[in-house]
Short mmCIF file of C-alpha atoms in Angstrom, two decimals:
data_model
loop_
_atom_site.label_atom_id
_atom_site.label_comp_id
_atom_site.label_asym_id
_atom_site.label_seq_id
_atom_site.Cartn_x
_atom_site.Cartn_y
_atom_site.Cartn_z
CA UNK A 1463 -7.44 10.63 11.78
CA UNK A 1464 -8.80 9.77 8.44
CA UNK A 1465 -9.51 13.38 6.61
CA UNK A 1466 -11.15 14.40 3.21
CA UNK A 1467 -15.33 13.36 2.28
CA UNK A 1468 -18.08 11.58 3.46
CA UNK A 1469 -18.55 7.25 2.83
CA UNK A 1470 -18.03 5.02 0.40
CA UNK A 1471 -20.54 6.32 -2.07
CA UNK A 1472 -19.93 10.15 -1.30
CA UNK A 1473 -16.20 9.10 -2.11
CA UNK A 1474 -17.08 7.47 -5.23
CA UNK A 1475 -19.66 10.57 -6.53
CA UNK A 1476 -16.74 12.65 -5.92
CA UNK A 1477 -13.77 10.59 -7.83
CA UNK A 1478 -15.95 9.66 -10.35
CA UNK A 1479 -16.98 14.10 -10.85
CA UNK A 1480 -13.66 14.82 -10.24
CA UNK A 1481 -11.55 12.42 -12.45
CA UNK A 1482 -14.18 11.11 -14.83
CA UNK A 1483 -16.66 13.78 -15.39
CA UNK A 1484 -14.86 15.16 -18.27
CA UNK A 1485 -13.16 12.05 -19.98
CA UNK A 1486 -15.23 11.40 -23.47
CA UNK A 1487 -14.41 8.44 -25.36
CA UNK A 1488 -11.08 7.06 -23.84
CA UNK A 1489 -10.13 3.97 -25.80
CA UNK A 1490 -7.32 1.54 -25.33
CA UNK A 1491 -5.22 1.53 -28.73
CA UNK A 1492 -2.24 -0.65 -26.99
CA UNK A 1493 -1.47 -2.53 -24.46
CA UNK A 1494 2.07 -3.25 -23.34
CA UNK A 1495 4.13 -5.36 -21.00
CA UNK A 1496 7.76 -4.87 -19.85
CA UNK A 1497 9.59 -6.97 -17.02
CA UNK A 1498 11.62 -5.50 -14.43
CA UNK A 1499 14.30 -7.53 -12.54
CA UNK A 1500 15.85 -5.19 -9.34
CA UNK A 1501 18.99 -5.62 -6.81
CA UNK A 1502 18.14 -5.14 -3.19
CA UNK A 1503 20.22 -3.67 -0.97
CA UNK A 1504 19.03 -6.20 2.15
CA UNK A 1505 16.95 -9.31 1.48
CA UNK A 1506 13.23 -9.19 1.95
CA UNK A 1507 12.23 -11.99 4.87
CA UNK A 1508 8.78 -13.36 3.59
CA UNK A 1509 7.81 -16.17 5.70
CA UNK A 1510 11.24 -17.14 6.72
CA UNK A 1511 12.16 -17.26 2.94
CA UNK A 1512 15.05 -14.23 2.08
CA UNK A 1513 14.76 -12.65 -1.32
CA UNK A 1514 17.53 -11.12 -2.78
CA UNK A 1515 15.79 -9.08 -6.14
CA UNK A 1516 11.97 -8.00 -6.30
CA UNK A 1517 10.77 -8.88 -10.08
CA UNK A 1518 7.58 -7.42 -11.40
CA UNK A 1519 5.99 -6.37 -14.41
CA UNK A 1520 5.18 -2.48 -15.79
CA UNK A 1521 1.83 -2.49 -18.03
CA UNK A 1522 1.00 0.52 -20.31
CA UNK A 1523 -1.98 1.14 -21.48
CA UNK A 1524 -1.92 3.72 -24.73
CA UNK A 1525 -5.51 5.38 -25.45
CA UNK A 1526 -6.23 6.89 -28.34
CA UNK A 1527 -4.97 10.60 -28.57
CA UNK A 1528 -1.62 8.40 -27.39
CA UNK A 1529 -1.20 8.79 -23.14
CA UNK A 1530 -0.45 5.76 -21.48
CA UNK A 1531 -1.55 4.63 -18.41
CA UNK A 1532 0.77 2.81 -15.93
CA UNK A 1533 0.47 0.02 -13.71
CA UNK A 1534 2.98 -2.55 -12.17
CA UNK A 1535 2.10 -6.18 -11.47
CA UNK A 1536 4.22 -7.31 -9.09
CA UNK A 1537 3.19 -11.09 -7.21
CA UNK A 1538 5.17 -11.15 -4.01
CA UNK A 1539 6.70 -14.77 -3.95
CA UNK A 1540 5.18 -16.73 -0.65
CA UNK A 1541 2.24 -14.12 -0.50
CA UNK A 1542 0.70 -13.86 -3.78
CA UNK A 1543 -0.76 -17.33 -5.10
CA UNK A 1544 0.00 -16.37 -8.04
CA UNK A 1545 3.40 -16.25 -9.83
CA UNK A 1546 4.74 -13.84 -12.35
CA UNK A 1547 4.95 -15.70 -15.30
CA UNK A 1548 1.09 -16.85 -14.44
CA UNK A 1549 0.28 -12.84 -13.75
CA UNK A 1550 1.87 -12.10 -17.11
CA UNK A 1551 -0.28 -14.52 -19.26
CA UNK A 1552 -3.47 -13.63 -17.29
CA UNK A 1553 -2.70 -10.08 -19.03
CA UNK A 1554 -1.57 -11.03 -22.58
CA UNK A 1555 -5.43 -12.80 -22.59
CA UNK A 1556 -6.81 -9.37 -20.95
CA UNK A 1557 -5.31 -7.76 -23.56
CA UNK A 1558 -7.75 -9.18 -26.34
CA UNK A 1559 -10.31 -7.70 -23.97
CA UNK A 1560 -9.10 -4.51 -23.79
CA UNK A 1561 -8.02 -3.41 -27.08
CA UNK A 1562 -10.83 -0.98 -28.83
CA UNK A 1563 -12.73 -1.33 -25.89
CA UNK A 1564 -14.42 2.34 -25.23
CA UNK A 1565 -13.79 2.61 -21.07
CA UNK A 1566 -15.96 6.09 -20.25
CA UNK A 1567 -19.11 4.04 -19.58
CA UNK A 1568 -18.00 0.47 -19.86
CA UNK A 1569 -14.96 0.50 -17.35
CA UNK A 1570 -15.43 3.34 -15.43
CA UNK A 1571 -13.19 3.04 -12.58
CA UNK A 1572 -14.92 2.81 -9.23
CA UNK A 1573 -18.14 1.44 -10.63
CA UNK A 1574 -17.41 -2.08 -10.29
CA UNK A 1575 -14.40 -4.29 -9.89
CA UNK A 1576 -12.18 -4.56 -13.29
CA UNK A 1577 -13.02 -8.66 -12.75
CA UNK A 1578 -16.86 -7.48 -13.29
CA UNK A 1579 -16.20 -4.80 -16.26
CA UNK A 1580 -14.19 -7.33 -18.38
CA UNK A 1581 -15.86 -10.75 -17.50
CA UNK A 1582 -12.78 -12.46 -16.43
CA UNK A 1583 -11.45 -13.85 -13.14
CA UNK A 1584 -7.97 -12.24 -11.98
CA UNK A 1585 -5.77 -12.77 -9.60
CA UNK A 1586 -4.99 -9.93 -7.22
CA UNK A 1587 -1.70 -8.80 -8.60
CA UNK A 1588 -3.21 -8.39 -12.14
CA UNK A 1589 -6.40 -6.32 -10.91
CA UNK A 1590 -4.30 -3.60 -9.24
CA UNK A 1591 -2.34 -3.39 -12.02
CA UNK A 1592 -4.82 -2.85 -14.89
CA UNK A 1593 -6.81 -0.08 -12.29
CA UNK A 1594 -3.45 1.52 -11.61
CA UNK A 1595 -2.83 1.76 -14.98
CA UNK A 1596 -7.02 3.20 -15.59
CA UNK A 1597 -6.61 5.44 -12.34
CA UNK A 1598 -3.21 6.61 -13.81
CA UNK A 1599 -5.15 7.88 -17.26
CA UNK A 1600 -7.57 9.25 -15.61
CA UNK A 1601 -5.78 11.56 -13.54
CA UNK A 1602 -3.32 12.49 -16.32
CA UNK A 1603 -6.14 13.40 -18.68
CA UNK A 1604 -8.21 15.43 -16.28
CA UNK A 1605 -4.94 16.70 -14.13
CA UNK A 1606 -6.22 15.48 -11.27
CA UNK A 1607 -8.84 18.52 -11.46
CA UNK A 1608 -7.30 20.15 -8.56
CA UNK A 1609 -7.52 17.57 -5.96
CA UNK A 1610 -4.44 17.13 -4.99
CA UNK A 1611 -3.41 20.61 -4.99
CA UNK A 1612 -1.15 21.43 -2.12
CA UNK A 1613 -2.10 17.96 -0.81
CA UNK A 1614 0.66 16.38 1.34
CA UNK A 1615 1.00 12.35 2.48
CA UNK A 1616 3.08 11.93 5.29
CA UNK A 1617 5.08 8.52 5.21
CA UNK A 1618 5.57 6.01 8.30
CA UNK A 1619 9.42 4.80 7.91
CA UNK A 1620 10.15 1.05 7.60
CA UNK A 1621 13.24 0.23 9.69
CA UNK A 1622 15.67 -2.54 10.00
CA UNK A 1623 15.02 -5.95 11.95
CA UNK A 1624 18.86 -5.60 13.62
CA UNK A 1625 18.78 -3.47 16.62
CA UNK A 1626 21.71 -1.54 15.65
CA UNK A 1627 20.08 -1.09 12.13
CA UNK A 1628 17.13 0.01 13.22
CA UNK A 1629 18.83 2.55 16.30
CA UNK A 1630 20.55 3.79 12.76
CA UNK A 1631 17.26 4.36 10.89
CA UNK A 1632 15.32 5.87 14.10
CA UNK A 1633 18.20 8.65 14.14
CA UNK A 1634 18.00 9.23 10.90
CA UNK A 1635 14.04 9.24 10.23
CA UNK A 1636 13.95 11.67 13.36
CA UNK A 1637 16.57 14.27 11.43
CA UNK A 1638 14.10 14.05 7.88
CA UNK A 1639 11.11 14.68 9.56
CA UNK A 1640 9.12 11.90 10.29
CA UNK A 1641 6.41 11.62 12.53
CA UNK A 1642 5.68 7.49 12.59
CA UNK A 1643 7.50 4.51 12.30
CA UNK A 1644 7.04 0.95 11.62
CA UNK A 1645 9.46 -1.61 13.96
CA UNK A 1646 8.98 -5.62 13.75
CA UNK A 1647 8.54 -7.42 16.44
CA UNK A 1648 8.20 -11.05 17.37
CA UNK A 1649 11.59 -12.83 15.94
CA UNK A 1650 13.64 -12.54 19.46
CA UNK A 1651 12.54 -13.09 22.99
CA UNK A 1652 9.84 -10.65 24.55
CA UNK A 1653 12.74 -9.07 26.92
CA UNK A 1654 14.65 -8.43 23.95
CA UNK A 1655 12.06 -6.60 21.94
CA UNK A 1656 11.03 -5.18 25.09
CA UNK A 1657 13.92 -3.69 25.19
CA UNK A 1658 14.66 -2.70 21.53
CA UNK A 1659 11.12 -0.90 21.56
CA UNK A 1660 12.14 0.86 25.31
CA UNK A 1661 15.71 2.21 23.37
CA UNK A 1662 13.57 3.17 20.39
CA UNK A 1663 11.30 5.78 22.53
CA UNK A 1664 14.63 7.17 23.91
CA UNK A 1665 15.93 7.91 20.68
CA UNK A 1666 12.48 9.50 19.19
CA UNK A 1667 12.19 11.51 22.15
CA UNK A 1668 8.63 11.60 22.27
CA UNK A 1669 9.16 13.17 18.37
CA UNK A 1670 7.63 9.80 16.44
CA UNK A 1671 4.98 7.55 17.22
CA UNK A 1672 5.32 4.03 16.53
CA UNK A 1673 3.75 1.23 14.97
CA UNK A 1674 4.60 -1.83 15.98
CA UNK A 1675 3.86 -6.01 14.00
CA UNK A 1676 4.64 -8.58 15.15
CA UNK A 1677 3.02 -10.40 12.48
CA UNK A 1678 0.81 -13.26 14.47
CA UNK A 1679 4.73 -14.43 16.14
CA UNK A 1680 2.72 -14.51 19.68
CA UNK A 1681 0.31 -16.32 21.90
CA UNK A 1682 -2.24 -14.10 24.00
CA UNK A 1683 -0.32 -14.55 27.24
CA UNK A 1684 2.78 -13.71 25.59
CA UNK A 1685 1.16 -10.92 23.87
CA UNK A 1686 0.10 -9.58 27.25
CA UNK A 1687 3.64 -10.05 28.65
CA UNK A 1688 4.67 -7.81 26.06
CA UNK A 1689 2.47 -5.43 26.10
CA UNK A 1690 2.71 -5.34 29.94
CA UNK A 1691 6.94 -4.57 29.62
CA UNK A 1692 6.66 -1.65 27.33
CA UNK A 1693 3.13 0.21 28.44
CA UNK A 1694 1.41 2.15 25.63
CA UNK A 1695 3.32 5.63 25.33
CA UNK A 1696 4.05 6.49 21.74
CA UNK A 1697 2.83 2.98 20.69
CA UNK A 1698 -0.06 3.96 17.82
CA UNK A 1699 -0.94 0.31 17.01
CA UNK A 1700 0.54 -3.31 17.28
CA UNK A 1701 -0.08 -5.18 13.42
CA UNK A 1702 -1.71 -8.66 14.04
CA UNK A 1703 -0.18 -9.61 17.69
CA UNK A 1704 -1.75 -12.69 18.17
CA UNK A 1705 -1.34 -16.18 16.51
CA UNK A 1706 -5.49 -16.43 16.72
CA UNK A 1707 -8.52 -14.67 15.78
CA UNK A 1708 -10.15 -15.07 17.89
CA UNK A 1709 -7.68 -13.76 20.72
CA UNK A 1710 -7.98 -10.45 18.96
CA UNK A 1711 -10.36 -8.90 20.61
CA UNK A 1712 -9.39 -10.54 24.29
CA UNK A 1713 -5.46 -8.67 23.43
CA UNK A 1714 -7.10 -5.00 23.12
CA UNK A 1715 -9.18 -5.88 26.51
CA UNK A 1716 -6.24 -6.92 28.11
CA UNK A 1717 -3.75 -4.49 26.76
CA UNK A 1718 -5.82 -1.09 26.16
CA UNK A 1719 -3.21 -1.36 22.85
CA UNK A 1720 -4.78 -0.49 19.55
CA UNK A 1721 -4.40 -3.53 17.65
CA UNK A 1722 -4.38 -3.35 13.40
CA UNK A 1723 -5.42 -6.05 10.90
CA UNK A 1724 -3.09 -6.95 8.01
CA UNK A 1725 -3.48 -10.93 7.13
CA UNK A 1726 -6.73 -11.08 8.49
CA UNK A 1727 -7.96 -8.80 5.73
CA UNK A 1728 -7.01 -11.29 3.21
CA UNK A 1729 -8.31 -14.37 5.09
CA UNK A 1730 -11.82 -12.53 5.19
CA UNK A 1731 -14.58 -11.74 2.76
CA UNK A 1732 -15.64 -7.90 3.08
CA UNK A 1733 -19.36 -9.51 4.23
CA UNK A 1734 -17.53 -11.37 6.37
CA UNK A 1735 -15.69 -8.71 8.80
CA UNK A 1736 -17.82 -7.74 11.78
CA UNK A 1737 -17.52 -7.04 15.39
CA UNK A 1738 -14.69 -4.90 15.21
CA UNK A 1739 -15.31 -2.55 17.92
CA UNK A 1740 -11.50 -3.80 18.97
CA UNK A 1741 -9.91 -2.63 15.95
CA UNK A 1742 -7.83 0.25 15.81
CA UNK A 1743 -6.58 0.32 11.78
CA UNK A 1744 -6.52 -1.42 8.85
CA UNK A 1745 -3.28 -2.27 7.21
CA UNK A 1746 -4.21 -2.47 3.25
CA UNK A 1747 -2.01 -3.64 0.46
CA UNK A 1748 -3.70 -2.89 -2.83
CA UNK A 1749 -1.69 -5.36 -4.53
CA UNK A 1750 -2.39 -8.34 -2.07
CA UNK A 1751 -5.95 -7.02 -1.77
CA UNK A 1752 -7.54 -6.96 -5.20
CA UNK A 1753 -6.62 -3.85 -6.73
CA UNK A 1754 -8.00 0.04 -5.76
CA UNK A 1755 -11.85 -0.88 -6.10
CA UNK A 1756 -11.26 -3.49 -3.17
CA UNK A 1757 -9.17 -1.27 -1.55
CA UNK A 1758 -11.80 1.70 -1.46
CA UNK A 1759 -14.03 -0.70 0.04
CA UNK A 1760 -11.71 -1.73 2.59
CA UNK A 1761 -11.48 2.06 3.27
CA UNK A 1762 -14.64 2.34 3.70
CA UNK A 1763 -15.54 -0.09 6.31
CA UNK A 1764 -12.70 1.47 7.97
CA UNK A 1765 -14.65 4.73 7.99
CA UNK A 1766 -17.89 3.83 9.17
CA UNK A 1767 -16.46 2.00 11.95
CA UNK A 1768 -14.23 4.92 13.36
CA UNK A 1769 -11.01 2.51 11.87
CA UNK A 1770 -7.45 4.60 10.44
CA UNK A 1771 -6.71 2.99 7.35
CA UNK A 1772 -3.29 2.60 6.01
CA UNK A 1773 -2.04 2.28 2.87
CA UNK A 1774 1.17 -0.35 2.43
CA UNK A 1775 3.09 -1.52 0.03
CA UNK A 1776 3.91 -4.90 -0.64
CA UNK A 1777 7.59 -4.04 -1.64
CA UNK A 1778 7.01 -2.90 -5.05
CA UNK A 1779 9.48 -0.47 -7.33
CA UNK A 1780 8.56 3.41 -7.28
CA UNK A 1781 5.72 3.28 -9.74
CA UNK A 1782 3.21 1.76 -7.66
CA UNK A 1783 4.33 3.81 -4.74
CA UNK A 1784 3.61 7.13 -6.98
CA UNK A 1785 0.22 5.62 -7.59
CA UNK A 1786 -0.26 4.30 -4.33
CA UNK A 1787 0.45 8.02 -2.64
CA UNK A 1788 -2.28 9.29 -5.35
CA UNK A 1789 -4.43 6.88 -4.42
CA UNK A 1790 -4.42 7.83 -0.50
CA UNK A 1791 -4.89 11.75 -1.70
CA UNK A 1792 -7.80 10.64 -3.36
CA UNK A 1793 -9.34 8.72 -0.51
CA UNK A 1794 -8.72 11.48 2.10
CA UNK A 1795 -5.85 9.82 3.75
CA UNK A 1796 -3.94 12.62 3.16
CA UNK A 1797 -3.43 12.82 7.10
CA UNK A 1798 -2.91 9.32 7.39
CA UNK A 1799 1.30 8.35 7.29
CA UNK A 1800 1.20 5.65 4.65
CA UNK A 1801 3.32 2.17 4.57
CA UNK A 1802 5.10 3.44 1.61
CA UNK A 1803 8.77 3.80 2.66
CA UNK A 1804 10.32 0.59 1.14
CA UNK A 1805 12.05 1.91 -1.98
CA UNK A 1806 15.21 1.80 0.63
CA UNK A 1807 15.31 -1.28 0.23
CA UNK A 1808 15.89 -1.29 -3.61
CA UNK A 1809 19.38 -0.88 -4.65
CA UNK A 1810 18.32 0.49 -7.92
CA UNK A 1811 14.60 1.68 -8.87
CA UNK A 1812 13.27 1.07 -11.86
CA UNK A 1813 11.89 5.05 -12.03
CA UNK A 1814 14.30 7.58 -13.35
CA UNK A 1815 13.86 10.08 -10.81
CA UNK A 1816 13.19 8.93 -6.68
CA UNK A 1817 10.08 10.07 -5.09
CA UNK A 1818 11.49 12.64 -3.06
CA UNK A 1819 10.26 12.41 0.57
CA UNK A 1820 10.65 15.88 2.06
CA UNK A 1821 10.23 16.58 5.81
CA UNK A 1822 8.75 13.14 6.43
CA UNK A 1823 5.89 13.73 3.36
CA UNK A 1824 4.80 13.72 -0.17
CA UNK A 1825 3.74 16.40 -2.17
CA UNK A 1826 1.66 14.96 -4.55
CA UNK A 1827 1.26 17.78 -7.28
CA UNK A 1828 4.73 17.30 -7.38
CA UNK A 1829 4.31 13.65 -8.22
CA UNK A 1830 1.12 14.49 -10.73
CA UNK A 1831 3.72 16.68 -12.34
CA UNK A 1832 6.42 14.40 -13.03
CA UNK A 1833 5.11 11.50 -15.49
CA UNK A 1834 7.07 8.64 -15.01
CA UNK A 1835 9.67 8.02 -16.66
CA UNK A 1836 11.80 4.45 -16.94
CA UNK A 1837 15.51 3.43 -16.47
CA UNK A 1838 15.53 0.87 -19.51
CA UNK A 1839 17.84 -1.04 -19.28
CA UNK A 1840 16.79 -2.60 -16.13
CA UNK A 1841 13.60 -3.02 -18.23
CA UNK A 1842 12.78 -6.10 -20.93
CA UNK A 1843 9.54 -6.72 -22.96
CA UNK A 1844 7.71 -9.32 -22.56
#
């Protein structure tokens, strides 16, 4: 399912031709910091803990000739170890770093980890940021040099945890044109999710697939009992079913159920992640998983092992989601429907104009087109 070029170095050859062959000496003049502070419509459940407004931090980086380069920082309370006000110091002593520093040879992108080019440990939040912001120059100085022309990413919708809610969002995702969904499973008994899934395939009408986590909330057997009430029809992947590792591979035997890793991404060095035969995707969140280099890597393992990857969000504002529906144009996901459909749940984004989402997809000329541009009063420096 994955489209676009070759493995990890092929991709690599080809970014670095495409958006770095024709940089010359791209300095950093400035580097800025602004916090953002937004409503949510609903809370955001994060290990039983309900937030009511996502805070984050936008970083600019101004080279020379005067573009800037942005990236958002944005630790996910109960997820990231790190906090913001930690994240936002670990950049004010980056910034030292970065100032003057010439990055065409010294920091080119996908060469190494930022960690490695700037000889400084970060935390994960802070190392997505700084490439976003690199990635972001890059693409606005060469425009992108054609590769994302008439490039589309399809998004998988994100839909309530209430039944009724998500009966609501089903009707509606399946009148703008989306092919996949995402439905959570796991926080009510097995017949009742059993049954919320068996009313979501009636609405769909065999028009959506659907992706199902249930974020570890089972045992094997009751993964199985599960599994065994709704079949496999329209069901493209269940996200970390089981409450063990090791039962991972013993729920796709049992099941015939793609399964997808999320958590156990995190939990796992890249060395580390073998025998996975039984794995059907990869769920990656750039900003929980190190930034883009990590991410490519992640990507790439997916690749070689016949694994859909699948770009998420960790429920940050609309500039990492512009970035982050770049970023899967650029690593031939472009046929992959990425976990971007959260900025529903902001009542207010910090980005002047919404990404618009037409017929279930992205157009992302249209988003290389349209610089960002900020609401500021819902912005404060820092």
């Amino acid at each position: 399912m994955q489209s676009g070029i070759g493995g990890y170095r092929e991709i690599f050859d080809f970014i670095q031709r495409s958006l770095f062959g024709r940089l010359g000496a791209m300095k950093i003049s400035d580097v800025r910091l602004q916090k953002y502070d937004l409503k949510l419509v609903r809370p955001i459940i994060i290990k039983g803990h309900a937030l009511e407004n996502r805070t984050g931090l936008i970083l600019s980086l101004i080279d020379s000739v005067g573009r800037t380069g942005y990236g958002e920082v944005a630790p996910l309370p109960f997820l990231h170890k790190e906090t913001m006000d930690e994240a936002a110091c670990c950049i004010l002593r980056v910034r030292q770093t970065l100032l003057g520093r010439d990055i065409q040879n010294e920091t080119a992108l996908f060469t190494d980890p930022i960690e490695k080019q700037i000889d400084m440990d970060l935390p994960p939040s802070v190392s997505f940021g700084l490439e976003m912001a690199l990635f972001d120059l890059s693409i606005q100085k060469t425009a992108g040099q054609g590769i994302f022309s008439g490039l589309k990413v399809p998004a998988c919708g994100l839909t309530s945890a209430d039944s009724e809610g998500l009966y609501t969002d089903l009707r509606e995702m399946l009148e703008r044109g989306f092919t996949t969904v995402k439905i959570k499973v796991g926080g009510n008994s097995i017949a009742e999710d059993a049954n919320r899934i068996k009313t979501s395939r009636e609405i769909v009408q065999n028009k959506i697939n659907l992706r199902l986590d249930a974020n570890r909330s089972w045992t094997l057997e009751e993964a199985v009992a599960f599994c065994g009430r709704i079949g496999s029809d329209r069901i493209e992947y269940i996200e970390e079913p089981v409450n063990r590792v090791c039962d991972q591979k013993a729920f796709v035997e049992k099941t015939g159920i793609p399964l997808a890793l999320d958590e156990t991404l995190l939990e796992k060095s890249l060395d580390s992640i073998s025998g996975l035969g039984h794995v059907g995707a990869f769920v990656i969140k750039p900003g929980l998983a190190g930034g883009l280099r990590h991410t490519a890597e992640l990507i790439d393992i997916a690749r070689r092992n016949n694994i859909m990857s699948v770009l998420s969000s960790s429920f940050q504002s609309g500039l990492a989601i512009r970035a982050l529906f770049l970023f899967a144009g650029a690593m031939g996901l472009s046929g992959v429907p990425a976990g971007l459909d959260t900025l529903k749940w902001f009542a207010e984004d910090g980005l002047a104009h919404r990404i618009p989402v037409v017929n279930g997809s992205v157009r992302l000329q249209h988003l290389l087109e349209q610089r960002p541009c900020f609401k500021q009063a819902l912005l404060s420096d820092v």
